Coordinates of C-alpha atoms in Angstrom, one line a residue:
Q247 CA -7.6 9.5 14.3
V248 CA -4.8 8.3 12.0
Q249 CA -3.1 10.4 9.3
L250 CA -1.2 8.6 6.6
V251 CA 1.3 10.2 4.2
E252 CA 2.7 8.4 1.2
S253 CA 6.0 9.3 -0.5
G254 CA 8.4 7.7 -3.0
G255 CA 6.4 7.9 -6.2
G256 CA 7.9 9.2 -9.4
L257 CA 8.7 8.4 -13.0
V258 CA 10.6 5.3 -13.8
Q259 CA 11.4 3.2 -16.9
A260 CA 9.9 -0.2 -17.4
G261 CA 12.0 -2.8 -15.5
G262 CA 13.0 -0.3 -12.9
S263 CA 12.2 -0.1 -9.2
L264 CA 10.6 2.3 -6.7
R265 CA 10.1 2.1 -3.0
L266 CA 7.0 3.7 -1.6
S267 CA 6.7 4.7 2.1
C268 CA 3.6 5.4 4.2
V269 CA 4.2 7.2 7.5
G270 CA 1.4 7.2 10.1
S271 CA 0.8 9.9 12.7
G272 CA -1.9 10.5 15.3
R273 CA -1.7 7.0 16.5
T274 CA 0.7 4.1 16.3
L275 CA 0.0 1.7 13.6
D276 CA 1.2 -1.4 15.4
R277 CA -2.3 -2.8 15.8
Y278 CA -3.6 -1.9 12.4
G279 CA -3.7 -4.1 9.3
M280 CA -2.2 -2.1 6.4
G281 CA -2.8 -2.2 2.7
W282 CA -1.7 -0.6 -0.5
F283 CA -4.2 0.1 -3.3
R284 CA -3.8 1.8 -6.6
Q285 CA -6.0 3.7 -9.1
A286 CA -5.3 4.2 -12.7
P287 CA -7.1 6.9 -14.8
G288 CA -10.5 5.7 -15.7
K289 CA -10.3 2.6 -13.6
E290 CA -11.6 1.6 -10.2
R291 CA -9.3 1.5 -7.2
E292 CA -7.7 -1.9 -6.9
F293 CA -6.0 -3.9 -4.2
V294 CA -2.2 -4.3 -4.4
A295 CA -0.9 -5.7 -1.2
A296 CA -1.7 -6.1 2.5
I297 CA 0.2 -6.9 5.7
T298 CA -1.0 -8.0 9.1
W299 CA -0.3 -5.8 12.2
S300 CA 2.7 -7.9 13.2
G301 CA 4.1 -8.1 9.7
G302 CA 3.9 -11.9 10.0
S303 CA 1.7 -12.4 7.0
T304 CA 1.4 -10.7 3.6
G305 CA -0.9 -10.9 0.6
Y306 CA -0.7 -9.7 -2.9
A307 CA -2.8 -9.2 -6.0
T308 CA -2.0 -11.7 -8.7
S309 CA -0.8 -8.9 -11.0
V310 CA 2.1 -7.9 -8.7
K311 CA 2.9 -11.1 -6.9
G312 CA 6.7 -11.9 -7.2
R313 CA 7.4 -8.2 -8.2
F314 CA 6.2 -6.2 -5.2
T315 CA 7.0 -6.6 -1.5
I316 CA 5.1 -5.1 1.4
S317 CA 6.8 -4.6 4.7
R318 CA 6.4 -2.6 7.8
D319 CA 8.5 -1.1 10.6
N320 CA 6.2 -0.5 13.6
A321 CA 9.0 1.3 15.5
K322 CA 9.0 3.9 12.7
N323 CA 5.2 3.8 12.2
T324 CA 5.9 3.2 8.5
V325 CA 4.8 0.7 5.9
Y326 CA 6.7 0.2 2.7
L327 CA 6.0 -1.1 -0.8
Q328 CA 9.0 -2.2 -2.7
M329 CA 8.2 -2.4 -6.4
D330 CA 10.5 -4.2 -8.8
S331 CA 10.3 -5.1 -12.5
L332 CA 7.8 -2.3 -13.0
K333 CA 5.6 -2.4 -16.0
P334 CA 3.7 0.4 -17.8
E335 CA 0.5 -1.1 -16.5
D336 CA 1.6 -0.4 -13.0
T337 CA 1.1 3.3 -13.7
A338 CA -1.4 4.6 -11.1
V339 CA -1.8 6.7 -8.0
Y340 CA -0.9 4.5 -5.1
Y341 CA -2.6 4.8 -1.7
C342 CA -1.9 3.3 1.6
A343 CA -4.7 2.5 4.0
A344 CA -5.1 1.4 7.6
D345 CA -7.7 -1.1 9.0
R346 CA -8.4 -0.4 12.6
N347 CA -10.1 -3.8 13.0
S348 CA -6.9 -5.5 11.7
R349 CA -8.8 -8.0 9.5
D350 CA -6.3 -10.4 8.1
L351 CA -5.0 -9.2 4.7
S352 CA -8.2 -7.6 3.6
Q353 CA -8.4 -6.9 -0.2
F354 CA -11.6 -4.8 0.1
S355 CA -11.1 -1.0 0.2
S356 CA -14.4 -0.7 2.2
E357 CA -12.8 -2.5 5.1
Y358 CA -10.1 0.2 5.5
D359 CA -10.8 3.2 7.7
Y360 CA -7.9 5.6 7.0
W361 CA -6.4 6.6 3.7
G362 CA -3.4 8.6 2.6
Q363 CA -3.6 11.2 -0.2
G364 CA -1.8 9.0 -2.7
T365 CA 1.5 9.2 -4.6
Q366 CA 1.8 9.0 -8.4
V367 CA 3.8 6.2 -10.0
T368 CA 4.4 6.5 -13.7
V369 CA 6.2 3.7 -15.6
S370 CA 7.3 4.6 -19.1
S371 CA 7.8 1.9 -21.8

């Protein structure tokens, strides 16, 4: 069993930056593909970014490409999401997720097995 805990969310002005962290416990994450998803009020959960177990490959939603960066430190059992040039439309609860089958850069939430509780990101205009 894997437990994931996100942190780093908060309130920021448009154009600002935040860095989200996701710490795993229970098992090491170094063989799990990892992803970040988000869900805004009244909307479905959507894919944001993913990273392979080695960190060698990453993938992004079109809406965040060039502004967000996913990375991982397997020694710390932690995955990060650096968010720059934030926009009001980035406002959502952000979730990290772990894929025990380590599919390459999956964008489908159904393919992830473990989820964190989420962290709120609010971007003011």
